Amino acid sequence: MTVLYGGIEAGGTKFVCAVGTGPDDIRAEARFPTTTPQETIRRALDFFQEQQDRLGGAICSIGIASFGPVDPNPASPTFGSITSTPKPGWRNVDLAGEIRRGLNLPVGFDTDVNGAALAEGLWGAAQGLDTFIYLTVGTGIGGGGMVGGHLIHGLLHPEMGHIRIPHDRQADPFEGCCPYHGDCLEGLACGPAIAARWGVRPEDLPPDHPAWPLEAHYLALALANFICTLSPQRIILGGGVMKQQHLFPRIWAEVPELLNGYIQARPILDQEEMQSYIVPPALGARAGVLGAIALARQAAGILPHL
């Protein structure tokens, strides 16, 4: 019998649950809205219990890649909890604990973006690399990644979406929409910020709209900071806003200008190599749930190798 793993991509808008071993072997999948914690967790438990019955108990562990902030420290008494999220009803919810108790299986737990980074390292755009970042630009902005082959943790976990970047209020008088910081990166450049600034959903703005040079500028500022602090071998940009493929050439052009010759590395100095340095995710929208499956493999002691 093939050993299988369960994955939960716990998003602020929807949960995606899957059973399988990797991108070429997904045996079952379900998607449902993120409502109350009680209802949403119950639906996830029902899905995995149904799959265990169908598959003869083949699922050996569950991985959760969750929206946050979260507590990913296994030594912490609140490990597996969603902490200071602004999402109503979800603050201090013991997500991993509820899943572990409900299924009586080992549970791996991390942020959704760290999970997506793990998946891209195993199966996607960061294969063969041990130091890279994954940034998602959508309803919010979040970042995860690896340094030296290990997912980035420390005091808590990366909050790349909440870095402070220069904000020229004459060029862009928008105050920002982050409930904690106002005009941090997320507050200026997430999807809702674009919609609030221009009064139109990002997907309805034409490629020549002035929203896009401004968006590329804010993202390029962020990437220049990440390049200087983490020295990633590659940067992966995902999320709904980055489906606007015309953003990539703008970012490729602006990042070297901001670094101004200081970082002497070919991907920064050569525009052709830049196009292989700042890239979209190879796994697309599947990166999150596949990252959860990779976290389940870790929880089972089957450590993914990059």
mmCIF file of C-alpha atoms in Angstrom:
data_model
loop_
_atom_site.group_PDB
_atom_site.id
_atom_site.type_symbol
_atom_site.label_atom_id
_atom_site.label_comp_id
_atom_site.label_asym_id
_atom_site.label_seq_id
_atom_site.Cartn_x
_atom_site.Cartn_y
_atom_site.Cartn_z
ATOM 1 C CA MET A 1 0.000 0.000 0.000
ATOM 2 C CA THR A 2 1.356 3.424 -0.960
ATOM 3 C CA VAL A 3 1.877 5.748 1.979
ATOM 4 C CA LEU A 4 -0.070 8.970 1.397
ATOM 5 C CA TYR A 5 0.002 12.429 2.926
ATOM 6 C CA GLY A 6 -2.710 14.971 3.588
ATOM 7 C CA GLY A 7 -2.277 18.657 2.933
ATOM 8 C CA ILE A 8 -4.299 21.695 4.002
ATOM 9 C CA GLU A 9 -3.715 25.039 2.365
ATOM 10 C CA ALA A 10 -5.477 27.167 4.958
ATOM 11 C CA GLY A 11 -6.198 30.462 3.267
ATOM 12 C CA GLY A 12 -8.055 33.437 4.601
ATOM 13 C CA THR A 13 -10.590 33.082 1.777
ATOM 14 C CA LYS A 14 -10.653 29.329 1.160
ATOM 15 C CA PHE A 15 -9.264 26.026 2.392
ATOM 16 C CA VAL A 16 -7.817 23.525 -0.077
ATOM 17 C CA CYS A 17 -7.441 19.956 1.199
ATOM 18 C CA ALA A 18 -5.673 17.232 -0.749
ATOM 19 C CA VAL A 19 -4.350 13.694 -0.389
ATOM 20 C CA GLY A 20 -1.359 12.393 -2.345
ATOM 21 C CA THR A 21 2.415 12.280 -2.476
ATOM 22 C CA GLY A 22 3.332 15.183 -4.780
ATOM 23 C CA PRO A 23 2.399 17.133 -7.915
ATOM 24 C CA ASP A 24 2.003 14.021 -10.081
ATOM 25 C CA ASP A 25 0.021 12.057 -7.512
ATOM 26 C CA ILE A 26 -3.016 13.801 -6.031
ATOM 27 C CA ARG A 27 -5.669 11.212 -5.131
ATOM 28 C CA ALA A 28 -8.394 13.551 -3.859
ATOM 29 C CA GLU A 29 -8.945 17.280 -3.414
ATOM 30 C CA ALA A 30 -11.617 19.545 -1.937
ATOM 31 C CA ARG A 31 -12.050 23.309 -1.759
ATOM 32 C CA PHE A 32 -14.426 25.250 0.465
ATOM 33 C CA PRO A 33 -14.768 28.800 1.831
ATOM 34 C CA THR A 34 -13.034 29.840 5.044
ATOM 35 C CA THR A 35 -15.991 30.618 7.295
ATOM 36 C CA THR A 36 -15.956 30.183 11.081
ATOM 37 C CA PRO A 37 -13.148 28.134 12.606
ATOM 38 C CA GLN A 38 -15.568 25.492 13.892
ATOM 39 C CA GLU A 39 -17.290 24.990 10.545
ATOM 40 C CA THR A 40 -14.141 25.181 8.425
ATOM 41 C CA ILE A 41 -12.073 22.811 10.564
ATOM 42 C CA ARG A 42 -14.994 20.389 10.712
ATOM 43 C CA ARG A 43 -15.178 20.282 6.916
ATOM 44 C CA ALA A 44 -11.432 19.595 6.714
ATOM 45 C CA LEU A 45 -11.696 16.780 9.257
ATOM 46 C CA ASP A 46 -14.682 15.256 7.444
ATOM 47 C CA PHE A 47 -12.736 15.278 4.161
ATOM 48 C CA PHE A 48 -9.719 13.450 5.588
ATOM 49 C CA GLN A 49 -11.815 10.987 7.571
ATOM 50 C CA GLU A 50 -13.725 10.147 4.392
ATOM 51 C CA GLN A 51 -10.467 9.678 2.494
ATOM 52 C CA GLN A 52 -8.993 7.495 5.246
ATOM 53 C CA ASP A 53 -12.055 5.236 5.000
ATOM 54 C CA ARG A 54 -11.835 5.145 1.212
ATOM 55 C CA LEU A 55 -8.087 4.540 1.114
ATOM 56 C CA GLY A 56 -7.883 2.026 3.922
ATOM 57 C CA GLY A 57 -6.020 4.257 6.371
ATOM 58 C CA ALA A 58 -3.176 5.074 3.985
ATOM 59 C CA ILE A 59 -2.782 8.708 5.130
ATOM 60 C CA CYS A 60 0.114 8.800 7.606
ATOM 61 C CA SER A 61 0.370 12.539 8.392
ATOM 62 C CA ILE A 62 -1.130 15.953 7.670
ATOM 63 C CA GLY A 63 0.625 19.172 6.696
ATOM 64 C CA ILE A 64 -0.918 22.604 7.172
ATOM 65 C CA ALA A 65 0.281 25.680 5.277
ATOM 66 C CA SER A 66 -1.697 28.460 6.919
ATOM 67 C CA PHE A 67 -2.464 32.146 6.629
ATOM 68 C CA GLY A 68 -1.071 34.021 9.567
ATOM 69 C CA PRO A 69 0.545 35.282 11.584
ATOM 70 C CA VAL A 70 1.031 31.860 13.162
ATOM 71 C CA ASP A 71 3.177 30.171 15.800
ATOM 72 C CA PRO A 72 5.406 27.655 13.953
ATOM 73 C CA ASN A 73 7.693 26.845 16.899
ATOM 74 C CA PRO A 74 7.183 23.205 17.995
ATOM 75 C CA ALA A 75 8.597 24.058 21.455
ATOM 76 C CA SER A 76 5.990 26.779 22.034
ATOM 77 C CA PRO A 77 2.795 26.135 24.043
ATOM 78 C CA THR A 78 0.834 27.819 21.252
ATOM 79 C CA PHE A 79 2.491 25.892 18.406
ATOM 80 C CA GLY A 80 0.117 25.469 15.502
ATOM 81 C CA SER A 81 -2.067 28.433 16.378
ATOM 82 C CA ILE A 82 -3.098 31.349 14.215
ATOM 83 C CA THR A 83 -2.196 34.372 16.321
ATOM 84 C CA SER A 84 -2.725 38.089 15.599
ATOM 85 C CA THR A 85 -4.648 37.764 12.335
ATOM 86 C CA PRO A 86 -7.111 40.536 11.478
ATOM 87 C CA LYS A 87 -9.500 37.874 10.100
ATOM 88 C CA PRO A 88 -12.594 37.940 12.343
ATOM 89 C CA GLY A 89 -12.990 34.914 14.587
ATOM 90 C CA TRP A 90 -9.630 33.301 13.770
ATOM 91 C CA ARG A 91 -7.339 34.956 16.288
ATOM 92 C CA ASN A 92 -5.704 32.442 18.678
ATOM 93 C CA VAL A 93 -7.296 29.428 16.964
ATOM 94 C CA ASP A 94 -5.358 26.195 17.600
ATOM 95 C CA LEU A 95 -5.610 24.983 14.017
ATOM 96 C CA ALA A 96 -2.904 22.297 14.095
ATOM 97 C CA GLY A 97 -4.072 21.001 17.461
ATOM 98 C CA GLU A 98 -7.664 20.612 16.277
ATOM 99 C CA ILE A 99 -6.542 18.696 13.190
ATOM 100 C CA ARG A 100 -4.119 16.500 15.165
ATOM 101 C CA ARG A 101 -6.717 15.600 17.804
ATOM 102 C CA GLY A 102 -9.452 15.065 15.239
ATOM 103 C CA LEU A 103 -7.434 12.674 13.051
ATOM 104 C CA ASN A 104 -4.907 11.271 15.542
ATOM 105 C CA LEU A 105 -2.093 11.820 13.027
ATOM 106 C CA PRO A 106 1.210 13.724 13.142
ATOM 107 C CA VAL A 107 0.832 17.294 11.873
ATOM 108 C CA GLY A 108 3.387 19.541 10.191
ATOM 109 C CA PHE A 109 2.636 23.246 10.363
ATOM 110 C CA ASP A 110 4.029 26.441 8.827
ATOM 111 C CA THR A 111 2.949 29.574 7.005
ATOM 112 C CA ASP A 112 1.269 29.307 3.620
ATOM 113 C CA VAL A 113 4.185 31.083 1.956
ATOM 114 C CA ASN A 114 6.845 28.948 3.631
ATOM 115 C CA GLY A 115 4.874 25.926 2.464
ATOM 116 C CA ALA A 116 4.722 27.260 -1.074
ATOM 117 C CA ALA A 117 8.471 27.942 -0.963
ATOM 118 C CA LEU A 118 9.104 24.359 0.154
ATOM 119 C CA ALA A 119 7.009 23.033 -2.729
ATOM 120 C CA GLU A 120 8.759 25.230 -5.293
ATOM 121 C CA GLY A 121 12.102 24.034 -3.949
ATOM 122 C CA LEU A 122 11.111 20.379 -4.205
ATOM 123 C CA TRP A 123 9.144 20.351 -7.428
ATOM 124 C CA GLY A 124 9.077 23.827 -8.970
ATOM 125 C CA ALA A 125 11.001 26.946 -9.875
ATOM 126 C CA ALA A 126 13.636 26.661 -7.118
ATOM 127 C CA GLN A 127 14.757 23.080 -7.686
ATOM 128 C CA GLY A 128 18.482 22.696 -7.103
ATOM 129 C CA LEU A 129 18.723 25.882 -5.003
ATOM 130 C CA ASP A 130 19.110 26.139 -1.245
ATOM 131 C CA THR A 131 18.598 29.901 -0.742
ATOM 132 C CA PHE A 132 15.591 31.586 -2.346
ATOM 133 C CA ILE A 133 12.389 33.428 -1.511
ATOM 134 C CA TYR A 134 8.774 33.057 -2.528
ATOM 135 C CA LEU A 135 6.632 36.182 -2.397
ATOM 136 C CA THR A 136 2.889 36.110 -2.950
ATOM 137 C CA VAL A 137 1.121 39.315 -4.006
ATOM 138 C CA GLY A 138 -2.631 39.004 -3.759
ATOM 139 C CA THR A 139 -5.264 39.753 -1.125
ATOM 140 C CA GLY A 140 -2.266 40.282 1.142
ATOM 141 C CA ILE A 141 1.474 40.098 0.621
ATOM 142 C CA GLY A 142 3.505 37.388 2.289
ATOM 143 C CA GLY A 143 6.951 35.935 1.877
ATOM 144 C CA GLY A 144 8.670 32.708 2.778
ATOM 145 C CA GLY A 145 11.799 31.009 1.712
ATOM 146 C CA MET A 146 14.881 29.010 2.441
ATOM 147 C CA VAL A 147 18.373 29.882 3.563
ATOM 148 C CA GLY A 148 20.965 27.127 3.438
ATOM 149 C CA GLY A 149 18.308 24.524 2.677
ATOM 150 C CA HIS A 150 16.140 25.337 5.710
ATOM 151 C CA LEU A 151 12.837 27.178 5.820
ATOM 152 C CA ILE A 152 13.302 30.592 7.391
ATOM 153 C CA HIS A 153 12.284 30.798 11.043
ATOM 154 C CA GLY A 154 13.615 32.669 14.017
ATOM 155 C CA LEU A 155 11.765 34.804 16.504
ATOM 156 C CA LEU A 156 8.602 33.791 14.638
ATOM 157 C CA HIS A 157 8.542 33.578 10.831
ATOM 158 C CA PRO A 158 9.157 36.005 7.968
ATOM 159 C CA GLU A 159 6.658 38.837 7.513
ATOM 160 C CA MET A 160 8.024 40.131 4.233
ATOM 161 C CA GLY A 161 4.771 41.835 3.353
ATOM 162 C CA HIS A 162 5.069 44.239 6.248
ATOM 163 C CA ILE A 163 8.459 45.789 5.534
ATOM 164 C CA ARG A 164 8.489 49.559 5.305
ATOM 165 C CA ILE A 165 9.354 50.978 1.904
ATOM 166 C CA PRO A 166 9.717 54.590 0.687
ATOM 167 C CA HIS A 167 6.327 56.202 0.133
ATOM 168 C CA ASP A 168 6.299 59.424 -1.880
ATOM 169 C CA ARG A 169 2.981 60.898 -0.767
ATOM 170 C CA GLN A 170 3.028 63.536 -3.488
ATOM 171 C CA ALA A 171 3.252 60.886 -6.209
ATOM 172 C CA ASP A 172 0.952 58.500 -4.337
ATOM 173 C CA PRO A 173 -1.240 60.144 -1.692
ATOM 174 C CA PHE A 174 -2.958 56.810 -0.866
ATOM 175 C CA GLU A 175 -2.599 56.221 2.886
ATOM 176 C CA GLY A 176 -2.300 52.430 2.657
ATOM 177 C CA CYS A 177 -4.709 49.749 3.787
ATOM 178 C CA CYS A 178 -2.790 47.643 6.308
ATOM 179 C CA PRO A 179 -4.755 47.710 9.600
ATOM 180 C CA TYR A 180 -1.485 47.494 11.551
ATOM 181 C CA HIS A 181 0.979 49.645 9.605
ATOM 182 C CA GLY A 182 -0.944 51.672 7.032
ATOM 183 C CA ASP A 183 1.589 52.111 4.234
ATOM 184 C CA CYS A 184 3.839 49.064 4.606
ATOM 185 C CA LEU A 185 4.476 46.996 1.464
ATOM 186 C CA GLU A 186 1.198 45.106 1.853
ATOM 187 C CA GLY A 187 -0.679 48.307 2.643
ATOM 188 C CA LEU A 188 0.532 49.911 -0.592
ATOM 189 C CA ALA A 189 0.801 47.031 -3.060
ATOM 190 C CA CYS A 190 -1.654 44.227 -2.237
ATOM 191 C CA GLY A 191 -4.708 43.648 -4.408
ATOM 192 C CA PRO A 192 -7.131 45.505 -2.104
ATOM 193 C CA ALA A 193 -4.726 48.477 -1.993
ATOM 194 C CA ILE A 194 -4.769 48.697 -5.789
ATOM 195 C CA ALA A 195 -8.574 48.488 -5.809
ATOM 196 C CA ALA A 196 -8.946 51.121 -3.081
ATOM 197 C CA ARG A 197 -6.477 53.501 -4.709
ATOM 198 C CA TRP A 198 -7.990 53.367 -8.201
ATOM 199 C CA GLY A 199 -11.591 52.316 -7.512
ATOM 200 C CA VAL A 200 -11.283 49.321 -9.860
ATOM 201 C CA ARG A 201 -10.360 45.692 -9.236
ATOM 202 C CA PRO A 202 -6.764 44.994 -10.346
ATOM 203 C CA GLU A 203 -7.859 42.387 -12.867
ATOM 204 C CA ASP A 204 -10.041 45.022 -14.587
ATOM 205 C CA LEU A 205 -7.232 47.553 -15.068
ATOM 206 C CA PRO A 206 -5.640 47.639 -18.553
ATOM 207 C CA PRO A 207 -1.878 47.014 -18.885
ATOM 208 C CA ASP A 208 -1.210 50.680 -19.731
ATOM 209 C CA HIS A 209 -2.943 51.994 -16.588
ATOM 210 C CA PRO A 210 -0.740 54.108 -14.254
ATOM 211 C CA ALA A 211 -1.464 51.588 -11.485
ATOM 212 C CA TRP A 212 1.100 49.186 -12.900
ATOM 213 C CA PRO A 213 4.286 51.317 -12.970
ATOM 214 C CA LEU A 214 3.511 52.253 -9.358
ATOM 215 C CA GLU A 215 2.903 48.626 -8.390
ATOM 216 C CA ALA A 216 6.125 47.504 -10.075
ATOM 217 C CA HIS A 217 8.001 50.292 -8.285
ATOM 218 C CA TYR A 218 6.816 49.179 -4.843
ATOM 219 C CA LEU A 219 7.598 45.534 -5.579
ATOM 220 C CA ALA A 220 11.019 46.405 -6.977
ATOM 221 C CA LEU A 221 11.809 48.400 -3.816
ATOM 222 C CA ALA A 222 10.885 45.361 -1.721
ATOM 223 C CA LEU A 223 12.941 42.972 -3.851
ATOM 224 C CA ALA A 224 15.983 45.228 -3.675
ATOM 225 C CA ASN A 225 15.737 45.042 0.123
ATOM 226 C CA PHE A 226 15.385 41.260 0.100
ATOM 227 C CA ILE A 227 18.326 40.876 -2.290
ATOM 228 C CA CYS A 228 20.516 42.950 0.018
ATOM 229 C CA THR A 229 19.442 41.157 3.216
ATOM 230 C CA LEU A 230 18.997 37.503 2.167
ATOM 231 C CA SER A 231 21.043 37.241 -1.057
ATOM 232 C CA PRO A 232 18.565 34.793 -2.622
ATOM 233 C CA GLN A 233 19.639 32.674 -5.574
ATOM 234 C CA ARG A 234 16.174 33.176 -7.083
ATOM 235 C CA ILE A 235 13.002 35.140 -6.326
ATOM 236 C CA ILE A 236 9.611 33.641 -7.114
ATOM 237 C CA LEU A 237 6.634 36.007 -7.397
ATOM 238 C CA GLY A 238 3.178 34.446 -7.163
ATOM 239 C CA GLY A 239 -0.338 35.446 -6.167
ATOM 240 C CA GLY A 240 -3.270 36.934 -8.011
ATOM 241 C CA VAL A 241 -1.714 40.330 -8.725
ATOM 242 C CA MET A 242 1.289 38.680 -10.399
ATOM 243 C CA LYS A 243 -1.019 37.103 -12.959
ATOM 244 C CA GLN A 244 -0.512 40.491 -14.617
ATOM 245 C CA GLN A 245 2.487 39.188 -16.537
ATOM 246 C CA HIS A 246 3.383 42.660 -17.801
ATOM 247 C CA LEU A 247 4.590 43.456 -14.262
ATOM 248 C CA PHE A 248 7.628 41.219 -14.663
ATOM 249 C CA PRO A 249 9.441 43.295 -17.345
ATOM 250 C CA ARG A 250 8.876 46.445 -15.289
ATOM 251 C CA ILE A 251 10.349 44.760 -12.195
ATOM 252 C CA TRP A 252 13.262 43.270 -14.165
ATOM 253 C CA ALA A 253 14.153 46.770 -15.376
ATOM 254 C CA GLU A 254 13.768 48.589 -12.064
ATOM 255 C CA VAL A 255 15.491 46.245 -9.606
ATOM 256 C CA PRO A 256 18.988 46.744 -11.140
ATOM 257 C CA GLU A 257 18.416 50.495 -11.229
ATOM 258 C CA LEU A 258 17.628 50.518 -7.510
ATOM 259 C CA LEU A 259 20.679 48.401 -6.688
ATOM 260 C CA ASN A 260 22.788 50.750 -8.836
ATOM 261 C CA GLY A 261 25.668 48.378 -9.528
ATOM 262 C CA TYR A 262 26.310 47.542 -5.871
ATOM 263 C CA ILE A 263 25.410 43.829 -6.121
ATOM 264 C CA GLN A 264 27.963 42.405 -8.546
ATOM 265 C CA ALA A 265 26.161 39.226 -9.592
ATOM 266 C CA ARG A 266 25.261 38.216 -13.136
ATOM 267 C CA PRO A 267 21.488 37.883 -12.573
ATOM 268 C CA ILE A 268 21.453 41.510 -11.422
ATOM 269 C CA LEU A 269 23.821 42.848 -14.082
ATOM 270 C CA ASP A 270 22.520 40.905 -17.096
ATOM 271 C CA GLN A 271 18.935 41.589 -18.212
ATOM 272 C CA GLU A 272 18.603 38.187 -19.881
ATOM 273 C CA GLU A 273 19.651 36.400 -16.700
ATOM 274 C CA MET A 274 17.352 38.645 -14.680
ATOM 275 C CA GLN A 275 14.437 36.972 -16.472
ATOM 276 C CA SER A 276 15.524 33.663 -14.931
ATOM 277 C CA TYR A 277 16.167 35.244 -11.544
ATOM 278 C CA ILE A 278 12.803 36.886 -10.774
ATOM 279 C CA VAL A 279 10.234 34.376 -11.996
ATOM 280 C CA PRO A 280 6.638 33.197 -11.600
ATOM 281 C CA PRO A 281 5.996 29.989 -9.643
ATOM 282 C CA ALA A 282 6.344 26.814 -11.699
ATOM 283 C CA LEU A 283 3.585 25.178 -9.652
ATOM 284 C CA GLY A 284 1.177 28.071 -10.111
ATOM 285 C CA ALA A 285 -1.825 28.058 -7.796
ATOM 286 C CA ARG A 286 -0.960 24.526 -6.623
ATOM 287 C CA ALA A 287 2.141 25.634 -4.711
ATOM 288 C CA GLY A 288 0.258 26.148 -1.439
ATOM 289 C CA VAL A 289 -1.422 22.771 -1.132
ATOM 290 C CA LEU A 290 1.648 20.956 -2.466
ATOM 291 C CA GLY A 291 3.657 22.768 0.188
ATOM 292 C CA ALA A 292 1.248 21.413 2.784
ATOM 293 C CA ILE A 293 1.855 17.887 1.469
ATOM 294 C CA ALA A 294 5.608 18.512 1.717
ATOM 295 C CA LEU A 295 5.111 19.621 5.344
ATOM 296 C CA ALA A 296 3.196 16.383 5.969
ATOM 297 C CA ARG A 297 6.171 14.434 4.612
ATOM 298 C CA GLN A 298 8.412 16.256 7.084
ATOM 299 C CA ALA A 299 6.011 15.481 9.945
ATOM 300 C CA ALA A 300 6.174 11.791 9.000
ATOM 301 C CA GLY A 301 9.966 11.856 9.031
ATOM 302 C CA ILE A 302 10.195 11.661 5.235
ATOM 303 C CA LEU A 303 12.264 14.805 4.897
ATOM 304 C CA PRO A 304 12.117 16.511 1.519
ATOM 305 C CA HIS A 305 15.552 16.951 -0.010
ATOM 306 C CA LEU A 306 16.303 20.056 -2.065
#
